[in-house]
Amino acid sequence: MGHNPKATLQSSQADCRTPLLADARIFWVFFMGPVLALLLLAIPVLAQTMPENASARSYGDGWGCNVGYRLTADNCAAVVAPENAYETNRTYGSGWECHHGFRKVNETACVAVLVPDGGFLAPSGERWHCLRGFLKVDDTCQEVVVPENGYLVEASYGSAWECRRGFEQVDDSCTAIVVPINGYLNGSGYGQPWTCERGFVEQDGLCATVVIPEFAYFDDASYGEGWKCQRGYKASGAGCEAIDIPANAHLDRSGNRWKCNRNFQKSKGQCVFNN
């Protein structure tokens, strides 16, 4: 018989495949077999722990309820929006919010926001504010009564009123401010509402003419006599008298007193050596 090359090649190829098939069987038995077994064991566990209407998280471990459902005990219960509410279609929070003009109570109901007379619904739709000219008192808006010669203002606590220039608040009314002759309104929100003009000084609620004594000059300070003594003089009663400067002394910065030179100290109206 002659030699058949084709048969010899097929036999050689079969001999080569035999070790490969044996290796593949060993790989499936010792590596893929346990993996498949673990997956088969895990499937019933996942089926038991993840309830209906839930999905596995896209990151991390575990699962979460689908949109429109919330976790209740170990189940995902459908979100039921109460009356006057709508579903938010979010996976967090209560799953519902109240309509505009209603507010959430105890996370279970939506009650209407009751706006009193003189008030308006806030843009949030969950509360109310008083209109201008009204003041919030408990659950009501009370109208602010502005007296004659007063005007409405906005304060941190609501509407209020203040008196016009030239008037001051006395109880619930605005009374005219009596400005003495030679005086003018100063617009101060506290203290004396008027000030004497230059050359005049307040005396007993009036503006008296400033009488400047000899060796003095006019002083427009808001306090005092309206005049000050010149340098080298000091006030004495209603006038100015010359300062008697002792030895080893000099006038201080004001020019109306004296002080001892360096290394001297005051003693009985004199400057004595400080040793």
Coordinates of C-alpha atoms in Angstrom, one line a residue:
M1 CA 0.0 0.0 0.0
G2 CA 1.2 3.5 -0.7
H3 CA 1.6 6.3 1.9
N4 CA -1.4 8.7 2.4
P5 CA 0.0 12.3 3.2
K6 CA -3.5 13.7 4.0
A7 CA -4.2 11.1 6.6
T8 CA -0.8 11.6 8.2
L9 CA -1.5 15.4 8.4
Q10 CA -5.0 14.9 10.0
S11 CA -3.5 12.5 12.5
S12 CA -0.8 15.0 13.4
Q13 CA -3.4 17.8 13.9
A14 CA -5.5 15.6 16.1
D15 CA -2.5 14.8 18.2
C16 CA -1.9 18.6 18.7
R17 CA -5.5 19.4 19.7
T18 CA -5.6 16.7 22.4
P19 CA -3.3 18.6 24.9
L20 CA -5.2 21.9 24.2
L21 CA -8.5 20.4 24.9
A22 CA -7.2 18.8 28.1
D23 CA -5.9 22.2 29.3
A24 CA -9.3 23.9 28.5
R25 CA -11.1 21.3 30.6
I26 CA -8.7 21.8 33.5
F27 CA -9.2 25.6 33.3
W28 CA -13.0 25.3 33.4
V29 CA -13.0 22.7 36.2
F30 CA -10.5 24.5 38.5
F31 CA -11.1 28.3 37.7
M32 CA -14.4 29.0 36.0
G33 CA -16.3 26.3 37.8
P34 CA -16.0 27.9 41.2
V35 CA -16.8 31.4 39.8
L36 CA -20.0 30.1 38.2
A37 CA -20.9 28.3 41.4
L38 CA -20.5 31.6 43.4
L39 CA -22.7 33.5 40.9
L40 CA -25.3 30.8 41.0
L41 CA -25.3 31.0 44.8
A42 CA -25.4 34.9 44.8
I43 CA -28.4 35.1 42.5
P44 CA -30.9 33.8 45.0
V45 CA -29.4 36.1 47.7
L46 CA -29.7 39.2 45.5
A47 CA -33.2 38.2 44.7
Q48 CA -34.0 37.9 48.3
T49 CA -32.4 41.2 49.5
M50 CA -33.4 43.5 46.7
P51 CA -37.1 44.0 46.8
E52 CA -39.5 44.8 44.0
N53 CA -39.3 48.3 42.5
A54 CA -35.6 48.6 43.4
S55 CA -32.4 48.7 41.4
A56 CA -28.8 48.0 42.1
R57 CA -26.7 51.1 42.7
S58 CA -24.6 52.2 39.8
Y59 CA -21.7 52.8 42.2
G60 CA -20.8 51.1 45.5
D61 CA -22.8 48.2 46.9
G62 CA -26.4 47.7 47.6
W63 CA -29.6 48.9 46.0
G64 CA -32.0 51.8 46.1
C65 CA -35.7 52.3 45.4
N66 CA -36.7 53.4 42.0
V67 CA -38.1 56.9 41.2
G68 CA -41.6 57.1 42.7
Y69 CA -40.9 54.7 45.5
R70 CA -39.6 55.1 49.0
L71 CA -38.0 52.6 51.4
T72 CA -40.5 51.3 54.0
A73 CA -39.2 48.6 56.3
D74 CA -37.4 46.3 53.8
N75 CA -39.7 47.1 50.8
C76 CA -40.0 49.9 48.3
A77 CA -43.5 51.4 48.6
A78 CA -45.0 53.7 46.1
V79 CA -44.9 57.4 47.0
V80 CA -48.4 58.7 47.7
A81 CA -48.6 62.4 47.5
P82 CA -51.2 63.9 49.9
E83 CA -53.9 66.3 48.8
N84 CA -52.6 69.6 47.4
A85 CA -49.2 68.1 46.7
Y86 CA -47.4 66.8 43.7
E87 CA -44.8 64.1 43.2
T88 CA -41.2 65.3 42.6
N89 CA -39.9 62.3 40.8
R90 CA -36.8 62.3 42.8
T91 CA -35.0 59.4 44.5
Y92 CA -34.4 61.4 47.7
G93 CA -36.6 63.3 50.2
S94 CA -40.2 62.7 50.7
G95 CA -40.9 62.3 47.1
W96 CA -43.6 65.0 47.1
E97 CA -43.9 68.8 47.7
C98 CA -46.9 71.0 48.4
H99 CA -48.5 73.2 45.8
H100 CA -47.9 76.9 45.8
G101 CA -49.9 78.4 48.6
F102 CA -49.7 75.4 50.8
R103 CA -47.2 74.4 53.4
K104 CA -46.0 71.0 54.7
V105 CA -47.1 69.9 58.1
N106 CA -45.5 66.9 59.9
E107 CA -44.2 65.6 56.6
T108 CA -47.7 64.1 56.0
A109 CA -50.0 66.8 54.8
C110 CA -50.3 70.1 52.9
V111 CA -52.4 72.8 54.6
A112 CA -53.3 76.1 53.0
V113 CA -51.4 79.3 53.9
L114 CA -54.0 81.6 55.4
V115 CA -53.1 85.2 54.4
P116 CA -54.8 87.8 56.7
D117 CA -56.3 91.1 55.6
G118 CA -53.5 93.5 54.8
G119 CA -51.1 90.7 53.9
F120 CA -49.8 88.9 50.8
L121 CA -48.5 85.5 50.0
A122 CA -44.7 85.4 49.9
P123 CA -43.0 84.3 46.6
S124 CA -42.1 81.0 48.2
G125 CA -45.8 80.2 48.6
E126 CA -45.1 78.8 52.1
R127 CA -45.6 82.0 54.2
W128 CA -47.0 85.5 54.1
H129 CA -45.9 89.1 54.8
C130 CA -47.8 92.3 55.6
L131 CA -48.3 95.0 53.0
R132 CA -46.6 98.4 53.4
G133 CA -48.5 100.3 55.9
F134 CA -49.3 97.3 58.0
L135 CA -47.5 95.7 60.9
K136 CA -47.4 92.0 61.7
V137 CA -49.0 91.2 65.1
D138 CA -49.3 87.5 65.8
D139 CA -51.3 86.1 62.9
T140 CA -52.7 89.4 61.7
C141 CA -51.6 92.5 59.8
Q142 CA -52.6 95.7 61.7
E143 CA -52.8 99.0 59.9
V144 CA -50.2 101.5 61.0
V145 CA -52.0 104.7 62.1
V146 CA -49.8 107.7 61.0
P147 CA -50.5 110.8 63.0
E148 CA -50.7 114.3 61.6
N149 CA -47.3 115.7 60.6
G150 CA -45.9 112.2 60.5
Y151 CA -45.0 109.9 57.6
L152 CA -44.7 106.1 57.0
V153 CA -41.3 104.4 57.1
E154 CA -40.0 100.9 56.8
A155 CA -38.3 99.4 59.9
S156 CA -36.6 96.0 60.5
Y157 CA -39.8 94.8 62.1
G158 CA -42.3 96.1 59.6
S159 CA -43.9 99.5 58.8
A160 CA -43.7 102.3 61.3
W161 CA -43.9 106.1 61.3
E162 CA -41.7 109.1 62.1
C163 CA -42.4 112.8 62.6
R164 CA -41.7 115.4 59.9
R165 CA -38.8 117.8 60.3
G166 CA -39.8 120.4 62.9
F167 CA -41.9 118.0 64.9
E168 CA -41.1 115.5 67.6
Q169 CA -42.9 112.3 68.8
V170 CA -44.9 112.7 72.0
D171 CA -46.8 109.5 72.7
D172 CA -48.7 108.7 69.5
S173 CA -48.6 112.2 68.0
C174 CA -46.2 114.6 66.4
T175 CA -45.8 117.9 68.3
A176 CA -44.2 121.0 66.9
I177 CA -40.7 121.7 68.2
V178 CA -40.4 125.1 69.7
V179 CA -37.2 126.7 68.5
P180 CA -36.1 129.8 70.4
I181 CA -35.2 133.1 68.7
N182 CA -31.6 132.9 67.3
G183 CA -31.8 129.1 67.2
Y184 CA -32.3 126.6 64.4
L185 CA -33.3 122.9 64.0
N186 CA -30.3 120.7 63.9
G187 CA -31.9 117.5 62.6
S188 CA -30.4 115.4 65.4
G189 CA -32.2 112.2 66.2
Y190 CA -31.4 112.5 69.9
G191 CA -30.8 115.2 72.5
Q192 CA -31.6 118.8 71.9
P193 CA -33.4 119.2 68.5
W194 CA -32.2 122.8 68.1
T195 CA -29.0 124.7 68.3
C196 CA -28.2 128.3 68.9
E197 CA -26.8 130.3 66.0
R198 CA -23.2 131.5 66.0
G199 CA -22.7 134.3 68.5
F200 CA -25.4 132.9 70.8
V201 CA -25.3 130.3 73.6
E202 CA -28.1 128.2 75.2
Q203 CA -29.3 129.5 78.6
D204 CA -32.4 128.1 80.2
G205 CA -34.0 127.0 76.9
L206 CA -33.2 130.2 75.1
C207 CA -30.4 131.5 72.9
A208 CA -28.6 134.3 74.7
T209 CA -26.0 136.6 73.1
V210 CA -22.4 135.7 73.9
V211 CA -20.7 138.5 75.9
I212 CA -17.0 138.2 75.2
P213 CA -14.9 139.6 78.1
E214 CA -11.6 141.4 77.7
F215 CA -8.6 139.2 76.7
A216 CA -11.0 136.6 75.3
Y217 CA -12.3 135.5 71.9
F218 CA -15.5 133.8 70.6
D219 CA -15.6 130.0 70.8
D220 CA -18.3 128.3 68.7
A221 CA -18.1 125.0 70.6
S222 CA -21.6 123.5 71.4
Y223 CA -20.8 123.6 75.1
G224 CA -19.2 126.1 77.5
E225 CA -19.7 129.9 77.8
G226 CA -19.2 130.7 74.1
W227 CA -15.8 132.3 74.7
K228 CA -12.2 131.3 75.7
C229 CA -9.4 133.3 77.2
Q230 CA -6.5 134.3 75.1
R231 CA -3.1 132.6 75.6
G232 CA -1.5 133.7 78.9
Y233 CA -4.9 134.3 80.5
K234 CA -7.2 132.1 82.5
A235 CA -11.0 132.2 83.1
S236 CA -12.0 133.8 86.4
G237 CA -15.7 134.3 86.9
A238 CA -17.1 136.1 83.9
G239 CA -13.7 137.4 82.7
C240 CA -10.1 136.5 82.0
E241 CA -7.1 137.3 84.2
A242 CA -3.4 137.1 83.5
I243 CA -1.6 133.9 84.5
D244 CA 1.1 134.4 87.1
I245 CA 3.8 132.0 86.0
P246 CA 6.2 131.0 88.8
A247 CA 10.0 130.6 88.3
N248 CA 11.0 127.4 86.5
A249 CA 7.6 127.1 84.9
H250 CA 6.0 127.7 81.4
L251 CA 2.6 127.8 79.8
D252 CA 1.2 124.4 78.7
R253 CA -0.2 123.5 75.3
S254 CA -3.6 125.1 76.1
G255 CA -2.0 128.4 76.9
N256 CA -4.4 128.8 79.8
R257 CA -2.4 126.9 82.5
W258 CA 1.2 126.5 83.5
K259 CA 3.4 123.5 84.3
C260 CA 6.9 123.1 85.8
N261 CA 9.9 122.7 83.6
R262 CA 11.8 119.4 83.4
N263 CA 13.5 118.3 86.6
F264 CA 11.1 120.5 88.7
Q265 CA 7.9 119.6 90.4
K266 CA 4.9 121.6 91.6
S267 CA 4.8 122.4 95.3
K268 CA 2.5 125.0 97.0
G269 CA 2.1 127.0 93.7
Q270 CA 5.8 127.0 93.0
C271 CA 8.2 124.8 91.0
V272 CA 10.9 123.2 93.2
F273 CA 13.9 121.2 92.1
N274 CA 13.2 117.5 91.9
N275 CA 16.3 115.8 93.5

